[in-house]
PDB file of C-alpha atoms in Angstrom:
ATOM      1  CA  MET J  47    -116.600-122.991-120.296  1.00 41.00           C
ATOM      2  CA  LYS J  48    -113.437-120.991-120.855  1.00 42.00           C
ATOM      3  CA  SER J  49    -112.340-118.195-118.564  1.00 38.00           C
ATOM      4  CA  GLU J  50    -113.295-114.653-119.581  1.00 39.00           C
ATOM      5  CA  THR J  51    -110.938-111.677-119.336  1.00 39.00           C
ATOM      6  CA  GLN J  52    -111.620-108.329-120.933  1.00 41.00           C
ATOM      7  CA  HIS J  53    -109.354-107.088-123.755  1.00 40.00           C
ATOM      8  CA  HIS J  54    -106.430-109.494-123.408  1.00 40.00           C
ATOM      9  CA  ARG J  55    -105.516-113.054-124.218  1.00 39.00           C
ATOM     10  CA  GLN J  56    -104.990-115.984-121.906  1.00 43.00           C
ATOM     11  CA  PRO J  57    -101.428-117.193-122.679  1.00 40.00           C
ATOM     12  CA  GLY J  58    -101.745-120.357-120.599  1.00 41.00           C
ATOM     13  CA  GLY J  59    -104.807-121.552-122.506  1.00 42.00           C
ATOM     14  CA  VAL J  60    -103.273-120.755-125.873  1.00 41.00           C
ATOM     15  CA  ARG J  61    -100.025-122.500-124.902  1.00 40.00           C
ATOM     16  CA  ALA J  62    -101.924-125.624-123.831  1.00 38.00           C
ATOM     17  CA  ALA J  63    -103.897-125.611-127.062  1.00 39.00           C
ATOM     18  CA  ALA J  64    -100.720-125.288-129.110  1.00 39.00           C
ATOM     19  CA  VAL J  65     -99.146-128.253-127.303  1.00 36.00           C
ATOM     20  CA  VAL J  66    -102.224-130.426-127.878  1.00 35.00           C
ATOM     21  CA  ALA J  67    -102.568-129.357-131.513  1.00 37.00           C
ATOM     22  CA  GLY J  68     -98.895-130.112-132.085  1.00 37.00           C
ATOM     23  CA  ALA J  69     -99.297-133.538-130.524  1.00 34.00           C
ATOM     24  CA  LEU J  70    -102.274-134.235-132.747  1.00 35.00           C
ATOM     25  CA  GLY J  71    -100.347-133.285-135.855  1.00 35.00           C
ATOM     26  CA  ALA J  72     -97.060-135.078-135.126  1.00 32.00           C
ATOM     27  CA  GLY J  73     -95.848-138.602-134.566  1.00 31.00           C
ATOM     28  CA  LEU J  74     -98.846-140.375-136.105  1.00 32.00           C
ATOM     29  CA  ILE J  75     -98.071-143.461-138.146  1.00 30.00           C
ATOM     30  CA  GLY J  76     -99.786-146.214-140.065  1.00 33.00           C
ATOM     31  CA  GLY J  77    -103.208-146.094-141.655  1.00 36.00           C
ATOM     32  CA  VAL J  78    -105.575-147.289-144.329  1.00 37.00           C
ATOM     33  CA  GLU J  79    -108.106-145.549-146.495  1.00 35.00           C
ATOM     34  CA  VAL J  80    -111.238-144.297-144.732  1.00 40.00           C
ATOM     35  CA  LYS J  81    -114.257-143.058-146.727  1.00 49.00           C
ATOM     36  CA  ALA J  82    -116.124-141.123-144.074  1.00 52.00           C
ATOM     37  CA  GLN J  83    -118.869-139.311-145.997  1.00 71.00           C
ATOM     38  CA  GLU J  84    -119.329-137.374-142.751  1.00 87.00           C
ATOM     39  CA  ALA J  85    -120.744-133.859-142.962  1.00 90.00           C
ATOM     40  CA  MET J  86    -119.420-131.070-140.749  1.00 92.00           C
ATOM     41  CA  TYR J  87    -122.109-130.827-138.065  1.00 94.00           C
ATOM     42  CA  THR J  88    -123.631-134.344-138.179  1.00 96.00           C
ATOM     43  CA  ALA J  89    -121.888-137.493-136.969  1.00 96.00           C
ATOM     44  CA  ALA J  90    -121.593-140.648-139.080  1.00 96.00           C
ATOM     45  CA  ALA J  91    -121.440-144.330-138.138  1.00 97.00           C
ATOM     46  CA  THR J  92    -117.994-144.611-139.712  1.00 94.00           C
ATOM     47  CA  MET J  93    -114.635-144.939-137.984  1.00 94.00           C
ATOM     48  CA  PRO J  94    -110.984-145.737-138.695  1.00 94.00           C
ATOM     49  CA  SER J  95    -109.653-149.280-138.665  1.00 94.00           C
ATOM     50  CA  PRO J  96    -107.862-150.529-135.527  1.00 97.00           C
ATOM     51  CA  GLY J  97    -104.574-148.693-135.016  1.00 96.00           C
ATOM     52  CA  VAL J  98    -105.454-145.899-137.468  1.00 95.00           C
ATOM     53  CA  TYR J  99    -105.691-142.188-136.581  1.00 96.00           C
ATOM     54  CA  VAL J 100    -107.877-139.555-138.235  1.00 95.00           C
ATOM     55  CA  LEU J 101    -107.004-135.926-137.475  1.00 96.00           C
ATOM     56  CA  ARG J 102    -109.730-133.376-138.197  1.00 96.00           C
ATOM     57  CA  GLN J 103    -108.976-129.651-137.989  1.00 97.00           C
ATOM     58  CA  GLN J 104    -111.937-127.250-138.188  1.00 97.00           C
ATOM     59  CA  TYR J 105    -112.330-123.476-138.117  1.00 97.00           C
ATOM     60  CA  HIS J 106    -115.769-122.064-137.299  1.00 96.00           C
ATOM     61  CA  TRP J 107    -116.962-118.453-137.175  1.00 96.00           C
ATOM     62  CA  PHE J 108    -120.406-117.590-135.759  1.00 95.00           C
ATOM     63  CA  SER J 109    -122.299-114.324-135.379  1.00 93.00           C
ATOM     64  CA  TYR J 110    -125.045-113.787-132.779  1.00 92.00           C
ATOM     65  CA  SER J 111    -127.819-111.259-132.236  1.00 85.00           C
ATOM     66  CA  SER J 112    -128.853-109.681-128.928  1.00 77.00           C
ATOM     67  CA  SER J 113    -129.903-111.649-125.846  1.00 78.00           C
ATOM     68  CA  PRO J 114    -132.032-109.568-123.446  1.00 75.00           C
ATOM     69  CA  SER J 115    -131.916-112.317-120.819  1.00 70.00           C
ATOM     70  CA  GLU J 116    -128.099-112.250-120.841  1.00 71.00           C
ATOM     71  CA  GLY J 117    -127.817-108.487-121.376  1.00 71.00           C
ATOM     72  CA  THR J 118    -125.883-108.697-124.658  1.00 76.00           C
ATOM     73  CA  ASP J 119    -126.297-106.636-127.844  1.00 78.00           C
ATOM     74  CA  ARG J 120    -124.289-108.876-130.169  1.00 83.00           C
ATOM     75  CA  ALA J 121    -121.455-111.403-130.153  1.00 89.00           C
ATOM     76  CA  GLN J 122    -118.885-113.011-132.439  1.00 90.00           C
ATOM     77  CA  ARG J 123    -117.228-116.374-131.848  1.00 93.00           C
ATOM     78  CA  LEU J 124    -114.271-118.009-133.595  1.00 96.00           C
ATOM     79  CA  GLU J 125    -113.581-121.655-132.783  1.00 95.00           C
ATOM     80  CA  VAL J 126    -110.521-123.651-133.825  1.00 97.00           C
ATOM     81  CA  LYS J 127    -111.184-127.311-133.047  1.00 97.00           C
ATOM     82  CA  SER J 128    -108.682-130.160-133.276  1.00 97.00           C
ATOM     83  CA  SER J 129    -110.225-133.646-133.234  1.00 97.00           C
ATOM     84  CA  LEU J 130    -108.268-136.882-133.080  1.00 98.00           C
ATOM     85  CA  GLN J 131    -110.107-140.164-133.670  1.00 97.00           C
ATOM     86  CA  TYR J 132    -108.362-143.495-133.070  1.00 98.00           C
ATOM     87  CA  GLY J 133    -109.541-146.962-134.008  1.00 97.00           C
ATOM     88  CA  LEU J 134    -109.268-149.039-130.825  1.00 98.00           C
ATOM     89  CA  VAL J 135    -110.559-152.372-132.113  1.00 97.00           C
ATOM     90  CA  LYS J 136    -112.961-153.359-134.866  1.00 95.00           C
ATOM     91  CA  ASP J 137    -116.151-151.257-134.630  1.00 97.00           C
ATOM     92  CA  LEU J 138    -114.896-149.184-131.673  1.00 98.00           C
ATOM     93  CA  SER J 139    -113.133-145.809-131.731  1.00 98.00           C
ATOM     94  CA  LEU J 140    -112.221-143.002-129.337  1.00 98.00           C
ATOM     95  CA  THR J 141    -112.315-139.297-130.252  1.00 98.00           C
ATOM     96  CA  LEU J 142    -110.746-136.356-128.411  1.00 98.00           C
ATOM     97  CA  ASP J 143    -111.966-132.840-129.273  1.00 97.00           C
ATOM     98  CA  VAL J 144    -109.818-129.855-128.250  1.00 97.00           C
ATOM     99  CA  PRO J 145    -111.494-126.505-129.093  1.00 95.00           C
ATOM    100  CA  VAL J 146    -109.846-123.095-128.742  1.00 95.00           C
ATOM    101  CA  GLU J 147    -112.295-120.169-128.773  1.00 92.00           C
ATOM    102  CA  TYR J 148    -112.066-116.431-129.243  1.00 93.00           C
ATOM    103  CA  THR J 149    -115.229-114.517-128.323  1.00 86.00           C
ATOM    104  CA  SER J 150    -116.139-110.853-128.584  1.00 86.00           C
ATOM    105  CA  VAL J 151    -119.306-109.874-126.701  1.00 87.00           C
ATOM    106  CA  LYS J 152    -120.943-106.419-126.702  1.00 82.00           C
ATOM    107  CA  TYR J 153    -123.026-105.952-123.549  1.00 83.00           C
ATOM    108  CA  ALA J 154    -126.014-103.616-123.597  1.00 80.00           C
ATOM    109  CA  ASN J 155    -124.833-101.468-120.687  1.00 79.00           C
ATOM    110  CA  ARG J 156    -121.259-100.945-121.934  1.00 78.00           C
ATOM    111  CA  GLN J 157    -119.607 -99.139-124.826  1.00 77.00           C
ATOM    112  CA  ASP J 158    -116.677-101.520-125.253  1.00 78.00           C
ATOM    113  CA  THR J 159    -116.599-105.247-125.933  1.00 79.00           C
ATOM    114  CA  ASP J 160    -115.589-108.119-123.690  1.00 80.00           C
ATOM    115  CA  ASP J 161    -112.976-110.137-125.592  1.00 82.00           C
ATOM    116  CA  SER J 162    -111.556-113.462-124.426  1.00 85.00           C
ATOM    117  CA  VAL J 163    -109.591-116.412-125.763  1.00 88.00           C
ATOM    118  CA  GLY J 164    -108.830-119.796-124.275  1.00 85.00           C
ATOM    119  CA  VAL J 165    -109.282-123.552-124.412  1.00 89.00           C
ATOM    120  CA  ASP J 166    -112.968-124.423-124.250  1.00 86.00           C
ATOM    121  CA  ASP J 167    -114.434-127.681-122.927  1.00 88.00           C
ATOM    122  CA  LEU J 168    -112.562-130.828-123.928  1.00 95.00           C
ATOM    123  CA  ASP J 169    -114.629-133.759-125.135  1.00 96.00           C
ATOM    124  CA  LEU J 170    -114.012-137.513-125.099  1.00 98.00           C
ATOM    125  CA  THR J 171    -116.370-139.738-127.110  1.00 98.00           C
ATOM    126  CA  LEU J 172    -116.506-143.490-127.635  1.00 98.00           C
ATOM    127  CA  LYS J 173    -118.202-144.723-130.801  1.00 98.00           C
ATOM    128  CA  TRP J 174    -119.398-148.335-130.991  1.00 98.00           C
ATOM    129  CA  ARG J 175    -120.753-149.559-134.314  1.00 98.00           C
ATOM    130  CA  PHE J 176    -123.095-152.414-133.458  1.00 98.00           C
ATOM    131  CA  TYR J 177    -124.680-152.922-136.888  1.00 98.00           C
ATOM    132  CA  GLN J 178    -123.208-153.027-140.387  1.00 97.00           C
ATOM    133  CA  ASN J 179    -124.707-154.345-143.608  1.00 96.00           C
ATOM    134  CA  ASP J 180    -122.740-154.039-146.860  1.00 93.00           C
ATOM    135  CA  PRO J 181    -124.991-155.337-149.673  1.00 91.00           C
ATOM    136  CA  GLY J 182    -122.383-154.746-152.373  1.00 84.00           C
ATOM    137  CA  GLY J 183    -120.142-152.183-153.990  1.00 80.00           C
ATOM    138  CA  ILE J 184    -119.880-149.067-151.835  1.00 84.00           C
ATOM    139  CA  ASP J 185    -123.456-149.424-150.540  1.00 91.00           C
ATOM    140  CA  THR J 186    -123.688-149.772-146.779  1.00 94.00           C
ATOM    141  CA  ILE J 187    -125.981-149.354-143.782  1.00 97.00           C
ATOM    142  CA  ARG J 188    -124.376-148.733-140.391  1.00 97.00           C
ATOM    143  CA  ILE J 189    -125.608-147.812-136.907  1.00 98.00           C
ATOM    144  CA  ALA J 190    -123.434-146.721-133.994  1.00 98.00           C
ATOM    145  CA  LEU J 191    -123.866-145.685-130.376  1.00 99.00           C
ATOM    146  CA  LEU J 192    -122.022-142.664-128.994  1.00 99.00           C
ATOM    147  CA  GLY J 193    -121.112-142.030-125.378  1.00 98.00           C
ATOM    148  CA  GLY J 194    -118.724-139.707-123.615  1.00 98.00           C
ATOM    149  CA  ALA J 195    -118.271-136.598-121.529  1.00 97.00           C
ATOM    150  CA  ARG J 196    -117.530-132.921-122.005  1.00 94.00           C
ATOM    151  CA  LEU J 197    -114.805-131.813-119.570  1.00 91.00           C
ATOM    152  CA  ARG J 198    -114.837-128.249-118.254  1.00 81.00           C
ATOM    153  CA  THR J 199    -111.213-127.485-117.407  1.00 73.00           C
ATOM    154  CA  GLU J 200    -111.431-123.714-116.835  1.00 70.00           C
ATOM    155  CA  GLY J 201    -113.039-122.248-113.737  1.00 64.00           C
ATOM    156  CA  ARG J 202    -115.141-124.798-111.861  1.00 68.00           C
ATOM    157  CA  PHE J 203    -114.210-128.266-113.116  1.00 75.00           C
ATOM    158  CA  SER J 204    -117.167-130.432-114.065  1.00 80.00           C
ATOM    159  CA  THR J 205    -118.208-133.113-116.524  1.00 91.00           C
ATOM    160  CA  ASP J 206    -121.237-133.154-118.815  1.00 93.00           C
ATOM    161  CA  PRO J 207    -122.046-136.762-119.854  1.00 97.00           C
ATOM    162  CA  HIS J 208    -123.622-137.302-123.270  1.00 98.00           C
ATOM    163  CA  VAL J 209    -125.081-140.244-125.186  1.00 99.00           C
ATOM    164  CA  GLY J 210    -126.263-140.603-128.761  1.00 98.00           C
ATOM    165  CA  ILE J 211    -127.032-142.811-131.730  1.00 99.00           C
ATOM    166  CA  VAL J 212    -126.247-142.306-135.412  1.00 98.00           C
ATOM    167  CA  TYR J 213    -127.527-144.018-138.560  1.00 98.00           C
ATOM    168  CA  THR J 214    -125.556-143.928-141.821  1.00 97.00           C
ATOM    169  CA  GLN J 215    -126.591-145.182-145.245  1.00 96.00           C
ATOM    170  CA  VAL J 216    -124.721-144.967-148.546  1.00 94.00           C
ATOM    171  CA  HIS J 217    -126.417-145.960-151.799  1.00 93.00           C
ATOM    172  CA  ASP J 218    -124.643-145.275-155.082  1.00 91.00           C
ATOM    173  CA  ILE J 219    -124.072-141.484-155.193  1.00 93.00           C
ATOM    174  CA  HIS J 220    -126.273-140.742-152.170  1.00 95.00           C
ATOM    175  CA  GLY J 221    -125.295-140.648-148.506  1.00 95.00           C
ATOM    176  CA  PHE J 222    -127.530-140.051-145.489  1.00 96.00           C
ATOM    177  CA  ASN J 223    -126.738-139.551-141.800  1.00 98.00           C
ATOM    178  CA  ALA J 224    -129.201-139.135-138.916  1.00 98.00           C
ATOM    179  CA  GLU J 225    -127.994-138.381-135.379  1.00 98.00           C
ATOM    180  CA  ALA J 226    -129.682-137.928-132.001  1.00 99.00           C
ATOM    181  CA  HIS J 227    -127.466-136.792-129.127  1.00 98.00           C
ATOM    182  CA  TYR J 228    -128.427-135.897-125.535  1.00 98.00           C
ATOM    183  CA  THR J 229    -126.161-133.971-123.141  1.00 96.00           C
ATOM    184  CA  PHE J 230    -126.671-133.889-119.370  1.00 96.00           C
ATOM    185  CA  ASN J 231    -125.475-130.394-118.472  1.00 91.00           C
ATOM    186  CA  THR J 232    -124.258-130.135-114.891  1.00 87.00           C
ATOM    187  CA  GLY J 233    -124.168-126.320-114.807  1.00 70.00           C
ATOM    188  CA  SER J 234    -122.700-123.263-116.502  1.00 64.00           C
ATOM    189  CA  ASP J 235    -120.227-120.547-115.562  1.00 66.00           C
ATOM    190  CA  PRO J 236    -122.060-117.490-114.155  1.00 62.00           C
ATOM    191  CA  GLY J 237    -121.788-114.439-116.392  1.00 64.00           C
ATOM    192  CA  THR J 238    -120.712-116.417-119.450  1.00 76.00           C
ATOM    193  CA  PRO J 239    -123.070-116.275-122.470  1.00 79.00           C
ATOM    194  CA  ASN J 240    -124.567-119.569-123.590  1.00 81.00           C
ATOM    195  CA  PHE J 241    -124.047-119.910-127.338  1.00 84.00           C
ATOM    196  CA  GLY J 242    -126.141-123.069-127.456  1.00 85.00           C
ATOM    197  CA  GLY J 243    -126.167-126.343-125.550  1.00 85.00           C
ATOM    198  CA  LYS J 244    -123.872-125.293-122.697  1.00 84.00           C
ATOM    199  CA  GLY J 245    -126.228-123.608-120.244  1.00 82.00           C
ATOM    200  CA  ASP J 246    -127.840-124.947-117.084  1.00 85.00           C
ATOM    201  CA  SER J 247    -130.394-127.015-119.026  1.00 91.00           C
ATOM    202  CA  ASP J 248    -129.884-130.391-120.678  1.00 95.00           C
ATOM    203  CA  ALA J 249    -129.578-130.311-124.466  1.00 96.00           C
ATOM    204  CA  LEU J 250    -130.868-132.543-127.271  1.00 98.00           C
ATOM    205  CA  ASN J 251    -129.246-132.325-130.714  1.00 98.00           C
ATOM    206  CA  LEU J 252    -131.099-133.782-133.709  1.00 98.00           C
ATOM    207  CA  ASN J 253    -129.111-133.686-136.948  1.00 98.00           C
ATOM    208  CA  LEU J 254    -129.826-134.832-140.497  1.00 98.00           C
ATOM    209  CA  ALA J 255    -127.276-134.778-143.316  1.00 98.00           C
ATOM    210  CA  TYR J 256    -127.558-135.566-147.019  1.00 98.00           C
ATOM    211  CA  VAL J 257    -124.341-136.127-148.977  1.00 96.00           C
ATOM    212  CA  LEU J 258    -124.443-136.231-152.799  1.00 96.00           C
ATOM    213  CA  ARG J 259    -121.395-137.356-154.766  1.00 94.00           C
ATOM    214  CA  VAL J 260    -121.097-135.105-157.813  1.00 95.00           C
ATOM    215  CA  PHE J 261    -117.751-136.410-159.147  1.00 92.00           C
ATOM    216  CA  PRO J 262    -117.013-139.076-160.158  1.00 91.00           C
ATOM    217  CA  ILE J 263    -120.494-140.344-160.910  1.00 87.00           C
ATOM    218  CA  THR J 264    -119.191-143.920-160.901  1.00 84.00           C
ATOM    219  CA  PHE J 265    -117.008-144.694-157.888  1.00 78.00           C
ATOM    220  CA  THR J 266    -114.795-147.797-157.943  1.00 76.00           C
ATOM    221  CA  PRO J 267    -112.075-149.193-155.665  1.00 74.00           C
ATOM    222  CA  GLU J 268    -109.571-147.610-158.068  1.00 79.00           C
ATOM    223  CA  SER J 269    -111.037-144.109-157.600  1.00 83.00           C
ATOM    224  CA  LYS J 270    -108.596-141.851-155.758  1.00 86.00           C
ATOM    225  CA  SER J 271    -110.917-139.013-154.732  1.00 91.00           C
ATOM    226  CA  ALA J 272    -114.472-137.693-154.848  1.00 92.00           C
ATOM    227  CA  TRP J 273    -116.374-134.401-154.572  1.00 95.00           C
ATOM    228  CA  TYR J 274    -119.637-134.075-152.650  1.00 96.00           C
ATOM    229  CA  VAL J 275    -122.256-131.429-151.973  1.00 97.00           C
ATOM    230  CA  THR J 276    -123.830-131.629-148.536  1.00 97.00           C
ATOM    231  CA  ALA J 277    -126.986-130.328-146.883  1.00 98.00           C
ATOM    232  CA  GLU J 278    -127.731-130.525-143.162  1.00 98.00           C
ATOM    233  CA  LEU J 279    -130.569-129.687-140.805  1.00 98.00           C
ATOM    234  CA  ASN J 280    -129.255-129.099-137.283  1.00 98.00           C
ATOM    235  CA  HIS J 281    -131.788-128.808-134.477  1.00 98.00           C
ATOM    236  CA  LEU J 282    -130.957-127.956-130.859  1.00 97.00           C
ATOM    237  CA  TYR J 283    -133.570-128.245-128.119  1.00 97.00           C
ATOM    238  CA  GLU J 284    -132.747-127.239-124.552  1.00 95.00           C
ATOM    239  CA  ALA J 285    -134.772-128.354-121.531  1.00 94.00           C
ATOM    240  CA  ASN J 286    -135.617-124.724-120.702  1.00 92.00           C
ATOM    241  CA  GLY J 287    -137.791-124.631-123.841  1.00 94.00           C
ATOM    242  CA  ASP J 288    -135.369-123.004-126.285  1.00 93.00           C
ATOM    243  CA  HIS J 289    -135.472-124.299-129.881  1.00 94.00           C
ATOM    244  CA  GLU J 290    -133.129-123.555-132.768  1.00 96.00           C
ATOM    245  CA  LEU J 291    -133.127-125.108-136.256  1.00 98.00           C
ATOM    246  CA  LYS J 292    -130.355-124.304-138.744  1.00 97.00           C
ATOM    247  CA  PHE J 293    -129.697-125.199-142.393  1.00 98.00           C
ATOM    248  CA  SER J 294    -126.102-125.968-143.338  1.00 97.00           C
ATOM    249  CA  PRO J 295    -125.151-126.329-147.038  1.00 98.00           C
ATOM    250  CA  GLY J 296    -121.604-127.291-147.933  1.00 96.00           C
ATOM    251  CA  LEU J 297    -118.991-128.763-150.248  1.00 97.00           C
ATOM    252  CA  MET J 298    -116.665-131.649-149.408  1.00 95.00           C
ATOM    253  CA  TYR J 299    -113.647-133.319-151.025  1.00 95.00           C
ATOM    254  CA  GLU J 300    -112.307-136.709-149.950  1.00 91.00           C
ATOM    255  CA  GLY J 301    -109.068-138.304-151.092  1.00 89.00           C
ATOM    256  CA  ARG J 302    -107.358-141.468-149.934  1.00 86.00           C
ATOM    257  CA  ARG J 303    -105.435-139.756-147.132  1.00 88.00           C
ATOM    258  CA  TRP J 304    -106.972-136.336-146.674  1.00 92.00           C
ATOM    259  CA  GLY J 305    -110.191-134.388-147.128  1.00 93.00           C
ATOM    260  CA  PHE J 306    -111.448-130.806-147.225  1.00 94.00           C
ATOM    261  CA  GLU J 307    -114.824-129.302-146.306  1.00 96.00           C
ATOM    262  CA  ILE J 308    -116.517-125.900-146.259  1.00 97.00           C
ATOM    263  CA  MET J 309    -119.934-125.190-144.798  1.00 95.00           C
ATOM    264  CA  GLY J 310    -122.297-122.278-144.251  1.00 96.00           C
ATOM    265  CA  GLN J 311    -125.017-122.139-141.600  1.00 96.00           C
ATOM    266  CA  ILE J 312    -128.175-120.022-141.459  1.00 96.00           C
ATOM    267  CA  PRO J 313    -131.151-120.055-139.052  1.00 95.00           C
ATOM    268  CA  VAL J 314    -134.434-121.572-140.249  1.00 96.00           C
ATOM    269  CA  TYR J 315    -136.545-121.463-137.083  1.00 95.00           C
ATOM    270  CA  THR J 316    -135.799-120.095-133.624  1.00 92.00           C
ATOM    271  CA  ARG J 317    -137.720-119.827-130.380  1.00 93.00           C
ATOM    272  CA  LEU J 318    -135.215-118.568-127.851  1.00 90.00           C
ATOM    273  CA  ASN J 319    -135.907-116.919-124.503  1.00 88.00           C
ATOM    274  CA  HIS J 320    -132.661-117.597-122.639  1.00 85.00           C
ATOM    275  CA  ARG J 321    -129.835-116.929-125.106  1.00 87.00           C
ATOM    276  CA  ALA J 322    -128.874-115.150-128.315  1.00 86.00           C
ATOM    277  CA  ARG J 323    -129.881-116.304-131.805  1.00 86.00           C
ATOM    278  CA  GLN J 324    -127.150-117.339-134.207  1.00 90.00           C
ATOM    279  CA  THR J 325    -127.483-115.141-137.305  1.00 92.00           C
ATOM    280  CA  PHE J 326    -124.827-116.745-139.491  1.00 94.00           C
ATOM    281  CA  GLY J 327    -121.999-119.243-139.413  1.00 96.00           C
ATOM    282  CA  ILE J 328    -119.272-120.600-141.655  1.00 96.00           C
ATOM    283  CA  GLY J 329    -116.888-123.514-141.218  1.00 96.00           C
ATOM    284  CA  ILE J 330    -113.766-124.773-142.990  1.00 97.00           C
ATOM    285  CA  GLY J 331    -112.042-128.031-142.201  1.00 96.00           C
ATOM    286  CA  TRP J 332    -109.397-130.581-143.144  1.00 95.00           C
ATOM    287  CA  ARG J 333    -109.078-134.295-142.398  1.00 92.00           C
ATOM    288  CA  TYR J 334    -105.867-136.305-142.399  1.00 93.00           C
ATOM    289  CA  ILE J 335    -105.615-140.086-142.141  1.00 86.00           C
ATOM    290  CA  PHE J 336    -102.528-141.657-140.550  1.00 83.00           C
TER     291      PHE J 336
END
């Protein structure tokens, strides 16, 4: 997790994030069209062609209730995440996630808030698509395996390995993604709130996404763009017994070289004894293909 310092920013972390974000946004060449149909919080079994980059920039804001076990009254979290995916060879890609987080936590025994900013855990993920069936048109069925590690670069360095599988199907105007992802957590930073999936316990993410193309109704190889509405169910189970299920509706636009997405997130079911409940979330993102 990132380092925590009350009431001031961490210039080193912000500087590092700016360098990485600049590198992601500059000097990228080449590319072909990629129709991802990938919702914001659920992976898809799609990837760029060999030698092609996809840059994804996302902004997330989350609000949290109290956590008696952690001694917090409320918390706010803003995450700016830069993701760069590169097509290594056919059916194999590598993704680097670089998140920068600002958090504001109100502890129960204090009048002021504990504010911090810095680079959060980096993440490297390999995606291997081992099955693809394209019956015709834009219809497709694809399955991919995911494997990688979350790298904790602030405080005590550690790695959290993770593995997953994702199923993607597109039929006419309908798209469907199902993802299961397991993270082996090697420990957490003492005194740092766990906002989900980054505590001492292992974490299992189960995500479902439905993507409906609303315009154009008929999509052809000559079509230059499309609009979609999306709906996700995002479930997080932690080995300490905590459960959290969230519903995430959204809107997505995809062109030949870039895309835009906006998503809300609300809790549906929670059973949490070791961390705070997320009360609301919103995300905005862009995708660029190089």
